[in-house]
């Protein structure tokens, strides 16, 4: 377990910038670690927003476009911490990669409302919320599937006005999102532009407007929209064909008085990274489905080079959800088949890639190792860096790779990866990063400064493992 225990002194974590559209409900929770109780303050909060000083939850709405710089402060019996939060009122959402949980990699077709409530409650109980984890997302199987023999999936597909219904496992979607929002978290769900989802449930084909309205009425903040059966009902080729269903739903979502992050899932067809932003996508899957094997995770993660050209705040490449903790695509679960070093590689690489971070495990079975892995604030900061630049590969030689991500403060996060079968040294020269030594080096997993290095850095890296460092030019 590499992440040091959080200090009892107050520390502010999570996103430093948040986007909201004019007039939409605003919800942001100041994430902070430290001994409880903590008191929250915000200086310069624009009119229209209010802060609950006991929970750090900011709510309200803002009419005028523009940018506000708010100084947030958290205080406990051991001290105080402050930092700026930028609130940008405009058209863009997801100014940092969405962080949260999704039901698929654990519960898949077995998901129930209880699983989702439990996940939300676990964000609070396990302290994930204090590290910036925000979205609680239901994947496939919240809607009816009348062809299935399971009666808990049966029910009318749509109401008389044509809006999609949930299945009996999700008796009250509004009550569910109210619960999630009450915890200062956000809620997500899933549909398909085809008549059926990948799992064969009812989806949004020819009901895009009604469904977008319903998702907004129910209070959802995130939609994953999965191609699946669309190709069965609409045939075509070329970019216009691939864009069409996403462009349509993107417009329907933007017409709602609620901000709904739009997550495209079509496995990278027609180089979606080149146009996902044009249809209003906030993130887009670049690959097929991940599983919890080294071959799958590394096969996806290390083939993302080149996509960095298309990532920026509000527009993220998505190499799929995390496969750490208890996963299994439901109902039977097992601890991830990735070794601890492979899991450090997974989280380090997804952080460098500025990927959405969606935990895929059963949060009621969160073991100490997985929690430690998911709550390293210095690693999360790499993912959430406001500059929003995705790492690029500096080099690949035999079975070592080095990737670097420029950060807002001028420093770089650098991953030294060993994808080989034996421990070996991995090195980086500062000139390969276009930086001049000597540089300050910090080991992010261990949260420890190393000695300043004049020309470069070399570490012995275990099989399938990583050393993740931050390098910073020193004050003259
Ligand atoms: C596809 C997606 C997965 C998941 C399932 C649900 O396979 O890629 O992430 O959403 O559909 O059926």
Short mmCIF file of C-alpha atoms and ligand atoms in Angstrom, two decimals:
data_model
loop_
_atom_site.label_atom_id
_atom_site.label_comp_id
_atom_site.label_asym_id
_atom_site.label_seq_id
_atom_site.Cartn_x
_atom_site.Cartn_y
_atom_site.Cartn_z
CA UNK A 1 0.00 0.00 0.00
CA UNK A 2 1.82 3.07 -1.23
CA UNK A 3 -0.49 6.00 -0.45
CA UNK A 4 0.32 7.50 2.96
CA UNK A 5 -2.63 7.87 5.35
CA UNK A 6 -4.29 11.28 4.91
CA UNK A 7 -3.09 13.83 7.42
CA UNK A 8 -5.53 14.85 10.20
CA UNK A 9 -4.79 18.45 9.13
CA UNK A 10 -7.28 19.86 6.63
CA UNK A 11 -6.53 19.52 2.91
CA UNK A 12 -8.71 20.47 -0.07
CA UNK A 13 -8.89 17.90 -2.86
CA UNK A 14 -10.68 17.30 -6.14
CA UNK A 15 -11.49 19.60 -9.05
CA UNK A 16 -10.19 23.18 -9.06
CA UNK A 17 -12.48 24.27 -11.87
CA UNK A 18 -16.12 23.53 -12.57
CA UNK A 19 -18.31 24.41 -15.55
CA UNK A 20 -22.03 25.13 -15.44
CA UNK A 21 -24.50 26.47 -17.99
CA UNK A 22 -26.44 29.67 -17.25
CA UNK A 23 -29.64 28.91 -15.33
CA UNK A 24 -28.88 25.22 -14.67
CA UNK A 25 -28.92 23.86 -11.13
CA UNK A 26 -25.41 24.05 -9.67
CA UNK A 27 -24.06 21.39 -7.32
CA UNK A 28 -20.46 21.16 -6.19
CA UNK A 29 -19.06 19.62 -3.05
CA UNK A 30 -15.81 20.93 -1.62
CA UNK A 31 -13.80 17.75 -1.15
CA UNK A 32 -11.61 17.88 1.92
CA UNK A 33 -9.74 15.44 4.12
CA UNK A 34 -8.75 15.97 7.75
CA UNK A 35 -10.08 15.36 11.22
CA UNK A 36 -13.82 15.95 11.54
CA UNK A 37 -15.64 18.20 12.20
CA UNK A 38 -14.56 20.45 9.35
CA UNK A 39 -16.09 23.89 8.75
CA UNK A 40 -16.32 25.11 5.16
CA UNK A 41 -16.20 28.72 3.97
CA UNK A 42 -16.30 30.32 0.54
CA UNK A 43 -15.24 33.89 -0.15
CA UNK A 44 -16.45 35.61 -3.29
CA UNK A 45 -19.28 33.17 -3.94
CA UNK A 46 -21.38 34.81 -6.68
CA UNK A 47 -24.96 35.74 -5.92
CA UNK A 48 -27.22 32.80 -6.68
CA UNK A 49 -25.02 30.25 -4.93
CA UNK A 50 -24.99 29.24 -1.29
CA UNK A 51 -22.68 27.05 0.73
CA UNK A 52 -23.68 24.73 3.55
CA UNK A 53 -20.85 25.43 6.01
CA UNK A 54 -21.26 22.04 7.71
CA UNK A 55 -21.06 19.85 4.58
CA UNK A 56 -19.20 21.92 1.99
CA UNK A 57 -22.02 21.46 -0.52
CA UNK A 58 -22.55 24.49 -2.81
CA UNK A 59 -25.94 24.75 -4.57
CA UNK A 60 -27.97 27.33 -6.47
CA UNK A 61 -27.79 28.62 -10.03
CA UNK A 62 -26.10 31.41 -11.96
CA UNK A 63 -27.66 33.40 -14.77
CA UNK A 64 -24.78 35.43 -16.13
CA UNK A 65 -22.04 33.90 -18.22
CA UNK A 66 -18.56 34.53 -16.95
CA UNK A 67 -15.89 33.28 -14.67
CA UNK A 68 -15.83 33.52 -10.88
CA UNK A 69 -12.86 32.88 -8.64
CA UNK A 70 -13.99 31.71 -5.22
CA UNK A 71 -11.62 31.23 -2.31
CA UNK A 72 -12.66 28.10 -0.42
CA UNK A 73 -11.36 27.46 3.08
CA UNK A 74 -11.68 24.44 5.33
CA UNK A 75 -10.92 24.55 9.03
CA UNK A 76 -10.67 21.95 11.77
CA UNK A 77 -9.15 21.85 15.24
CA UNK A 78 -5.68 21.37 13.71
CA UNK A 79 -5.62 24.18 11.18
CA UNK A 80 -6.86 25.67 7.98
CA UNK A 81 -6.40 25.13 4.24
CA UNK A 82 -7.50 27.38 1.37
CA UNK A 83 -7.46 27.34 -2.37
CA UNK A 84 -9.19 28.89 -5.36
CA UNK A 85 -12.13 27.27 -7.09
CA UNK A 86 -12.93 28.59 -10.56
CA UNK A 87 -16.60 28.49 -11.56
CA UNK A 88 -17.05 28.96 -15.30
CA UNK A 89 -20.59 29.81 -16.42
CA UNK A 90 -20.77 29.00 -20.12
CA UNK A 91 -21.43 26.12 -22.49
CA UNK A 92 -18.84 23.64 -21.32
CA UNK A 93 -19.28 20.92 -18.71
CA UNK A 94 -16.79 18.43 -17.35
CA UNK A 95 -13.88 20.88 -17.33
CA UNK A 96 -11.95 18.14 -15.55
CA UNK A 97 -12.45 14.42 -16.30
CA UNK A 98 -15.59 13.05 -14.58
CA UNK A 99 -14.75 10.97 -11.48
CA UNK A 100 -17.20 8.50 -10.06
CA UNK A 101 -18.61 4.98 -10.14
CA UNK A 102 -20.54 2.93 -12.71
CA UNK A 103 -22.50 -0.25 -12.07
CA UNK A 104 -21.42 -2.27 -15.13
CA UNK A 105 -18.08 -3.86 -14.23
CA UNK A 106 -19.53 -5.21 -11.00
CA UNK A 107 -23.29 -5.73 -11.26
CA UNK A 108 -23.94 -5.62 -15.05
CA UNK A 109 -27.44 -7.01 -15.76
CA UNK A 110 -28.05 -7.77 -12.07
CA UNK A 111 -28.03 -4.12 -10.95
CA UNK A 112 -30.73 -2.91 -8.53
CA UNK A 113 -31.61 0.40 -6.94
CA UNK A 114 -30.11 -0.86 -3.69
CA UNK A 115 -26.73 -1.39 -5.36
CA UNK A 116 -26.78 2.20 -6.55
CA UNK A 117 -27.86 3.65 -3.18
CA UNK A 118 -25.21 1.56 -1.46
CA UNK A 119 -22.58 2.90 -3.85
CA UNK A 120 -23.62 6.49 -3.13
CA UNK A 121 -23.59 5.85 0.61
CA UNK A 122 -20.16 4.22 0.31
CA UNK A 123 -18.79 7.39 -1.34
CA UNK A 124 -19.55 9.12 1.94
CA UNK A 125 -18.77 6.34 4.42
CA UNK A 126 -15.49 5.25 2.82
CA UNK A 127 -14.51 8.90 2.34
CA UNK A 128 -14.28 8.74 -1.46
CA UNK A 129 -16.30 11.97 -1.67
CA UNK A 130 -13.54 13.72 0.31
CA UNK A 131 -11.13 12.97 -2.53
CA UNK A 132 -13.33 14.36 -5.30
CA UNK A 133 -15.27 11.25 -6.38
CA UNK A 134 -18.64 12.57 -7.58
CA UNK A 135 -20.74 10.65 -10.14
CA UNK A 136 -22.86 7.63 -9.23
CA UNK A 137 -23.82 6.13 -12.59
CA UNK A 138 -26.29 3.38 -13.44
CA UNK A 139 -25.31 1.48 -16.59
CA UNK A 140 -27.56 -0.85 -18.60
CA UNK A 141 -30.59 -2.68 -17.08
CA UNK A 142 -32.45 0.10 -15.29
CA UNK A 143 -35.15 0.00 -17.98
CA UNK A 144 -37.66 -2.70 -19.01
CA UNK A 145 -36.71 -5.84 -20.91
CA UNK A 146 -39.94 -7.69 -21.41
CA UNK A 147 -38.37 -10.50 -23.45
CA UNK A 148 -36.39 -11.57 -20.40
CA UNK A 149 -37.73 -14.26 -18.10
CA UNK A 150 -36.80 -12.20 -15.03
CA UNK A 151 -40.05 -10.50 -13.85
CA UNK A 152 -38.10 -7.69 -12.16
CA UNK A 153 -37.34 -6.46 -15.69
CA UNK A 154 -40.98 -6.45 -16.83
CA UNK A 155 -43.21 -3.41 -17.20
CA UNK A 156 -44.50 -0.89 -19.73
CA UNK A 157 -41.63 0.38 -21.87
CA UNK A 158 -42.95 3.93 -21.96
CA UNK A 159 -45.63 6.07 -20.32
CA UNK A 160 -48.59 7.42 -22.36
CA UNK A 161 -46.58 10.51 -23.34
CA UNK A 162 -43.85 8.31 -24.84
CA UNK A 163 -41.25 8.80 -22.12
CA UNK A 164 -39.14 5.82 -21.15
CA UNK A 165 -39.95 4.03 -17.87
CA UNK A 166 -37.63 2.41 -15.40
CA UNK A 167 -38.14 -1.28 -14.54
CA UNK A 168 -39.49 -2.49 -11.17
CA UNK A 169 -35.97 -2.73 -9.75
CA UNK A 170 -35.88 1.09 -9.91
CA UNK A 171 -39.31 2.06 -8.55
CA UNK A 172 -38.58 5.76 -8.04
CA UNK A 173 -35.78 7.35 -10.04
CA UNK A 174 -36.45 10.85 -8.70
CA UNK A 175 -36.20 9.66 -5.10
CA UNK A 176 -32.91 7.96 -6.03
CA UNK A 177 -31.35 11.07 -7.57
CA UNK A 178 -32.65 13.17 -4.64
CA UNK A 179 -30.81 10.84 -2.30
CA UNK A 180 -27.62 11.06 -4.36
CA UNK A 181 -27.82 14.85 -4.65
CA UNK A 182 -28.51 15.15 -0.92
CA UNK A 183 -25.10 13.61 -0.35
CA UNK A 184 -23.53 16.27 -2.58
CA UNK A 185 -22.98 13.72 -5.36
CA UNK A 186 -24.26 13.53 -8.95
CA UNK A 187 -26.26 10.84 -10.72
CA UNK A 188 -25.81 9.22 -14.11
CA UNK A 189 -27.61 6.74 -16.32
CA UNK A 190 -27.38 4.94 -19.64
CA UNK A 191 -29.29 4.53 -22.90
CA UNK A 192 -28.73 3.73 -26.55
CA UNK A 193 -29.57 5.52 -29.81
CA UNK A 194 -30.92 2.18 -31.09
CA UNK A 195 -34.25 0.61 -30.10
CA UNK A 196 -32.45 -1.67 -27.60
CA UNK A 197 -29.46 -1.32 -25.33
CA UNK A 198 -26.53 -3.73 -25.62
CA UNK A 199 -28.27 -5.86 -23.00
CA UNK A 200 -31.56 -5.86 -24.94
CA UNK A 201 -33.48 -3.37 -22.76
CA UNK A 202 -35.64 -0.56 -24.13
CA UNK A 203 -33.64 2.38 -25.50
CA UNK A 204 -34.14 5.82 -27.02
CA UNK A 205 -34.50 5.29 -30.80
CA UNK A 206 -37.13 7.71 -32.12
CA UNK A 207 -37.83 8.90 -28.56
CA UNK A 208 -34.75 11.04 -28.07
CA UNK A 209 -36.64 14.19 -27.09
CA UNK A 210 -38.96 12.46 -24.63
CA UNK A 211 -36.10 10.54 -23.06
CA UNK A 212 -33.85 13.58 -22.68
CA UNK A 213 -36.78 15.31 -20.97
CA UNK A 214 -37.31 12.35 -18.71
CA UNK A 215 -33.64 12.09 -17.73
CA UNK A 216 -33.71 15.78 -16.82
CA UNK A 217 -37.02 15.52 -14.88
CA UNK A 218 -35.65 12.58 -12.95
CA UNK A 219 -32.62 14.72 -12.05
CA UNK A 220 -29.80 12.94 -13.87
CA UNK A 221 -26.50 14.70 -14.50
CA UNK A 222 -24.75 12.27 -16.86
CA UNK A 223 -25.81 10.11 -19.81
CA UNK A 224 -23.73 7.30 -21.31
CA UNK A 225 -25.14 6.71 -24.79
CA UNK A 226 -24.18 3.36 -26.24
CA UNK A 227 -24.40 2.69 -30.00
CA UNK A 228 -25.34 -1.01 -29.82
CA UNK A 229 -28.51 -1.78 -31.84
CA UNK A 230 -28.47 1.49 -33.80
CA UNK A 231 -26.64 -0.23 -36.65
CA UNK A 232 -29.47 -2.78 -36.93
CA UNK A 233 -32.07 -0.15 -37.75
CA UNK A 234 -30.08 2.56 -39.52
CA UNK A 235 -27.61 1.53 -42.18
CA UNK A 236 -24.92 3.74 -43.56
CA UNK A 237 -21.27 4.58 -43.78
CA UNK A 238 -19.09 7.61 -43.37
CA UNK A 239 -18.73 10.24 -40.71
CA UNK A 240 -22.19 11.80 -41.10
CA UNK A 241 -23.73 8.39 -40.38
CA UNK A 242 -21.73 7.85 -37.19
CA UNK A 243 -22.32 11.38 -35.95
CA UNK A 244 -26.06 11.55 -36.57
CA UNK A 245 -27.51 9.77 -33.51
CA UNK A 246 -25.05 11.47 -31.16
CA UNK A 247 -25.66 14.87 -32.67
CA UNK A 248 -29.40 14.36 -32.15
CA UNK A 249 -29.17 13.33 -28.51
CA UNK A 250 -26.55 16.01 -27.85
CA UNK A 251 -29.03 18.65 -29.02
CA UNK A 252 -31.84 17.16 -26.95
CA UNK A 253 -29.70 17.16 -23.83
CA UNK A 254 -28.60 20.76 -24.35
CA UNK A 255 -32.27 21.78 -24.63
CA UNK A 256 -32.88 20.74 -21.00
CA UNK A 257 -32.66 23.13 -18.04
CA UNK A 258 -30.18 20.81 -16.46
CA UNK A 259 -26.54 20.08 -17.19
CA UNK A 260 -26.16 16.52 -18.40
CA UNK A 261 -22.65 15.33 -19.15
CA UNK A 262 -22.77 13.47 -22.47
CA UNK A 263 -20.65 10.31 -22.65
CA UNK A 264 -20.36 8.70 -26.08
CA UNK A 265 -19.94 4.95 -26.17
CA UNK A 266 -19.35 3.53 -29.64
CA UNK A 267 -15.96 1.89 -29.10
CA UNK A 268 -13.95 4.36 -31.21
CA UNK A 269 -15.71 3.87 -34.56
CA UNK A 270 -14.73 6.34 -37.30
CA UNK A 271 -12.07 7.86 -35.01
CA UNK A 272 -14.66 9.32 -32.66
CA UNK A 273 -11.93 11.37 -30.95
CA UNK A 274 -11.77 13.52 -34.09
CA UNK A 275 -15.45 14.54 -33.89
CA UNK A 276 -16.90 13.59 -30.49
CA UNK A 277 -16.64 17.21 -29.37
CA UNK A 278 -18.56 18.45 -32.43
CA UNK A 279 -21.69 16.55 -31.36
CA UNK A 280 -21.46 17.89 -27.82
CA UNK A 281 -19.72 14.85 -26.35
CA UNK A 282 -17.86 15.46 -23.11
CA UNK A 283 -16.11 12.12 -23.37
CA UNK A 284 -16.01 9.25 -25.81
CA UNK A 285 -14.95 5.65 -25.49
CA UNK A 286 -11.91 4.99 -27.64
CA UNK A 287 -12.01 1.19 -27.40
CA UNK A 288 -14.05 -1.95 -26.86
CA UNK A 289 -14.89 -3.18 -23.37
CA UNK A 290 -12.22 -3.57 -20.72
CA UNK A 291 -11.89 -6.65 -18.50
CA UNK A 292 -9.74 -7.28 -15.45
CA UNK A 293 -6.75 -8.84 -17.13
CA UNK A 294 -3.32 -7.40 -17.84
CA UNK A 295 -3.79 -8.08 -21.56
CA UNK A 296 -7.02 -6.12 -21.67
CA UNK A 297 -6.05 -3.21 -19.44
CA UNK A 298 -2.51 -2.75 -20.82
CA UNK A 299 -3.70 -3.48 -24.37
CA UNK A 300 -6.10 -0.55 -24.07
CA UNK A 301 -4.03 1.82 -21.95
CA UNK A 302 -0.76 1.66 -23.87
CA UNK A 303 -2.41 2.08 -27.28
CA UNK A 304 -3.87 5.51 -26.52
CA UNK A 305 -0.88 7.40 -27.96
CA UNK A 306 -1.95 10.01 -30.48
CA UNK A 307 -5.37 10.64 -28.97
CA UNK A 308 -3.89 13.40 -26.81
CA UNK A 309 -4.35 15.79 -29.72
CA UNK A 310 -8.11 15.73 -29.13
CA UNK A 311 -8.40 15.96 -25.33
CA UNK A 312 -9.07 19.23 -23.57
CA UNK A 313 -11.30 20.59 -20.81
CA UNK A 314 -14.82 19.34 -21.49
CA UNK A 315 -13.61 16.86 -24.15
CA UNK A 316 -12.00 13.66 -22.92
CA UNK A 317 -10.88 10.38 -24.43
CA UNK A 318 -12.33 7.48 -22.47
CA UNK A 319 -10.37 4.20 -22.46
CA UNK A 320 -13.17 2.60 -20.37
CA UNK A 321 -13.87 2.11 -16.70
CA UNK A 322 -11.60 0.97 -13.89
CA UNK A 323 -11.17 -2.72 -13.12
CA UNK A 324 -9.90 -2.60 -9.54
CA UNK A 325 -11.58 -4.00 -6.42
CA UNK A 326 -14.40 -6.58 -6.55
CA UNK A 327 -15.61 -6.82 -10.15
CA UNK A 328 -17.33 -9.58 -12.12
CA UNK A 329 -20.15 -8.31 -14.36
CA UNK A 330 -22.72 -9.62 -11.84
CA UNK A 331 -24.15 -11.30 -9.94
CA UNK A 332 -21.01 -13.26 -8.85
CA UNK A 333 -18.03 -11.04 -8.06
CA UNK A 334 -14.34 -11.69 -7.56
CA UNK A 335 -11.34 -9.56 -6.59
CA UNK A 336 -9.75 -8.07 -9.71
CA UNK A 337 -7.34 -10.36 -11.51
CA UNK A 338 -4.86 -7.49 -11.85
CA UNK A 339 -1.87 -7.76 -9.52
CA UNK A 340 -1.17 -4.82 -7.18
CA UNK A 341 1.55 -3.50 -9.54
CA UNK A 342 -0.79 -3.82 -12.50
CA UNK A 343 -3.37 -1.81 -10.57
CA UNK A 344 -0.82 0.95 -9.91
CA UNK A 345 -0.11 0.93 -13.65
CA UNK A 346 -3.85 1.14 -14.40
CA UNK A 347 -4.56 4.11 -12.12
CA UNK A 348 -1.33 5.91 -13.03
CA UNK A 349 -1.94 5.53 -16.75
CA UNK A 350 -5.61 6.56 -16.60
CA UNK A 351 -4.57 9.59 -14.54
CA UNK A 352 -1.90 10.56 -17.05
CA UNK A 353 -4.37 10.04 -19.91
CA UNK A 354 -6.83 12.51 -18.30
CA UNK A 355 -9.39 9.77 -18.67
CA UNK A 356 -12.74 9.78 -16.92
CA UNK A 357 -12.18 7.78 -13.72
CA UNK A 358 -15.18 5.55 -13.14
CA UNK A 359 -14.69 2.96 -10.43
CA UNK A 360 -16.17 -0.35 -11.55
CA UNK A 361 -16.23 -2.32 -8.32
CA UNK A 362 -18.72 -3.14 -5.57
CA UNK A 363 -18.11 -0.31 -3.11
CA UNK A 364 -19.68 -2.25 -0.24
CA UNK A 365 -16.70 -4.62 -0.54
CA UNK A 366 -14.03 -1.97 -0.67
CA UNK A 367 -10.86 -3.48 0.80
CA UNK A 368 -8.04 -1.43 2.27
CA UNK A 369 -5.73 -1.82 -0.73
CA UNK A 370 -8.34 -0.63 -3.24
CA UNK A 371 -9.34 2.32 -1.07
CA UNK A 372 -5.68 3.26 -0.69
CA UNK A 373 -5.27 3.04 -4.47
CA UNK A 374 -8.28 5.28 -5.15
CA UNK A 375 -7.56 7.99 -2.60
CA UNK A 376 -4.08 9.25 -3.44
CA UNK A 377 -4.77 12.97 -3.84
CA UNK A 378 -1.49 13.71 -5.59
CA UNK A 379 -2.22 11.05 -8.21
CA UNK A 380 -5.83 12.24 -8.59
CA UNK A 381 -4.51 15.79 -9.05
CA UNK A 382 -2.65 14.62 -12.15
CA UNK A 383 -5.95 13.41 -13.62
CA UNK A 384 -7.88 16.51 -12.52
CA UNK A 385 -5.26 19.08 -13.51
CA UNK A 386 -7.11 22.14 -14.86
CA UNK A 387 -4.83 22.51 -17.90
CA UNK A 388 -6.56 19.39 -19.21
CA UNK A 389 -3.71 18.13 -21.38
CA UNK A 390 -3.53 14.37 -21.92
CA UNK A 391 -0.16 12.62 -21.57
CA UNK A 392 1.79 11.65 -24.64
CA UNK A 393 4.28 8.86 -25.00
CA UNK A 394 7.85 10.11 -24.73
CA UNK A 395 9.32 6.78 -25.80
CA UNK A 396 8.76 3.05 -26.04
CA UNK A 397 11.87 0.86 -26.02
CA UNK A 398 11.47 -2.90 -25.87
CA UNK A 399 9.19 -3.36 -22.91
CA UNK A 400 9.55 -0.04 -21.17
CA UNK A 401 7.47 3.05 -21.85
CA UNK A 402 7.58 6.60 -20.53
CA UNK A 403 4.56 8.91 -20.72
CA UNK A 404 4.42 12.56 -19.64
CA UNK A 405 1.57 14.97 -18.91
CA UNK A 406 2.15 18.73 -18.73
CA UNK A 407 0.47 20.31 -15.69
CA UNK A 408 -0.93 23.77 -15.10
CA UNK A 409 1.91 24.84 -12.79
CA UNK A 410 4.55 24.17 -15.46
CA UNK A 411 5.62 20.85 -14.01
CA UNK A 412 5.11 17.42 -15.57
CA UNK A 413 3.75 14.15 -14.33
CA UNK A 414 5.85 11.32 -15.72
CA UNK A 415 5.03 7.62 -15.68
CA UNK A 416 7.96 5.19 -15.94
CA UNK A 417 6.34 1.89 -16.94
CA UNK A 418 7.75 -1.60 -17.15
CA UNK A 419 5.45 -3.75 -19.28
CA UNK A 420 7.95 -6.61 -19.25
CA UNK A 421 8.09 -9.78 -17.16
CA UNK A 422 11.15 -8.91 -15.02
CA UNK A 423 12.08 -5.98 -12.83
CA UNK A 424 14.27 -3.52 -14.76
CA UNK A 425 15.44 0.10 -14.71
CA UNK A 426 13.38 2.72 -16.56
CA UNK A 427 14.95 6.14 -17.19
CA UNK A 428 14.06 9.55 -18.46
CA UNK A 429 16.44 12.34 -19.44
CA UNK A 430 15.18 15.84 -18.77
CA UNK A 431 15.91 16.87 -22.34
CA UNK A 432 13.46 14.20 -23.53
CA UNK A 433 10.84 16.19 -21.61
CA UNK A 434 12.16 19.45 -23.05
CA UNK A 435 12.98 20.55 -19.54
CA UNK A 436 16.23 21.80 -18.09
CA UNK A 437 17.77 20.40 -14.95
CA UNK A 438 18.27 20.35 -12.14
CA UNK A 439 14.66 19.36 -11.43
CA UNK A 440 12.82 18.64 -8.24
CA UNK A 441 11.44 15.08 -8.34
CA UNK A 442 8.49 13.86 -6.29
CA UNK A 443 7.26 10.29 -6.06
CA UNK A 444 3.47 10.74 -6.28
CA UNK A 445 2.34 7.35 -5.00
CA UNK A 446 4.57 7.65 -1.94
CA UNK A 447 4.02 11.44 -1.74
CA UNK A 448 7.71 11.94 -1.08
CA UNK A 449 10.26 14.37 -2.48
CA UNK A 450 13.31 12.65 -3.91
CA UNK A 451 16.67 14.27 -4.31
CA UNK A 452 16.86 16.90 -7.05
CA UNK A 453 18.36 15.41 -10.21
CA UNK A 454 20.52 17.24 -12.73
CA UNK A 455 20.10 15.34 -16.02
CA UNK A 456 17.36 12.81 -15.55
CA UNK A 457 15.95 10.09 -13.38
CA UNK A 458 16.13 6.34 -13.34
CA UNK A 459 14.15 3.90 -11.20
CA UNK A 460 14.05 0.16 -10.88
CA UNK A 461 10.46 -0.75 -11.79
CA UNK A 462 8.82 -4.10 -10.98
CA UNK A 463 7.16 -6.39 -13.55
CA UNK A 464 4.02 -4.71 -15.01
CA UNK A 465 4.63 -1.84 -12.57
CA UNK A 466 5.17 1.90 -12.59
CA UNK A 467 6.97 4.72 -10.85
CA UNK A 468 4.94 7.90 -11.15
CA UNK A 469 6.84 11.12 -10.55
CA UNK A 470 6.22 14.84 -10.80
CA UNK A 471 9.10 16.92 -12.01
CA UNK A 472 9.27 20.64 -11.36
CA UNK A 473 11.78 23.27 -12.34
CA UNK A 474 13.44 24.62 -9.22
CA UNK A 475 13.30 28.27 -8.25
CA UNK A 476 16.48 29.94 -9.50
C1 LIG B 1 -21.43 -2.15 -23.92
C2 LIG B 1 -20.57 -1.07 -23.24
C3 LIG B 1 -20.35 -1.45 -21.79
C4 LIG B 1 -21.69 -1.59 -21.09
C5 LIG B 1 -22.56 -2.59 -21.81
C6 LIG B 1 -23.98 -2.62 -21.26
O1 LIG B 1 -20.77 -3.37 -23.99
O2 LIG B 1 -19.37 -0.93 -23.92
O3 LIG B 1 -19.56 -0.45 -21.15
O4 LIG B 1 -22.32 -0.34 -21.03
O5 LIG B 1 -22.65 -2.31 -23.20
O6 LIG B 1 -24.78 -3.57 -21.90
#
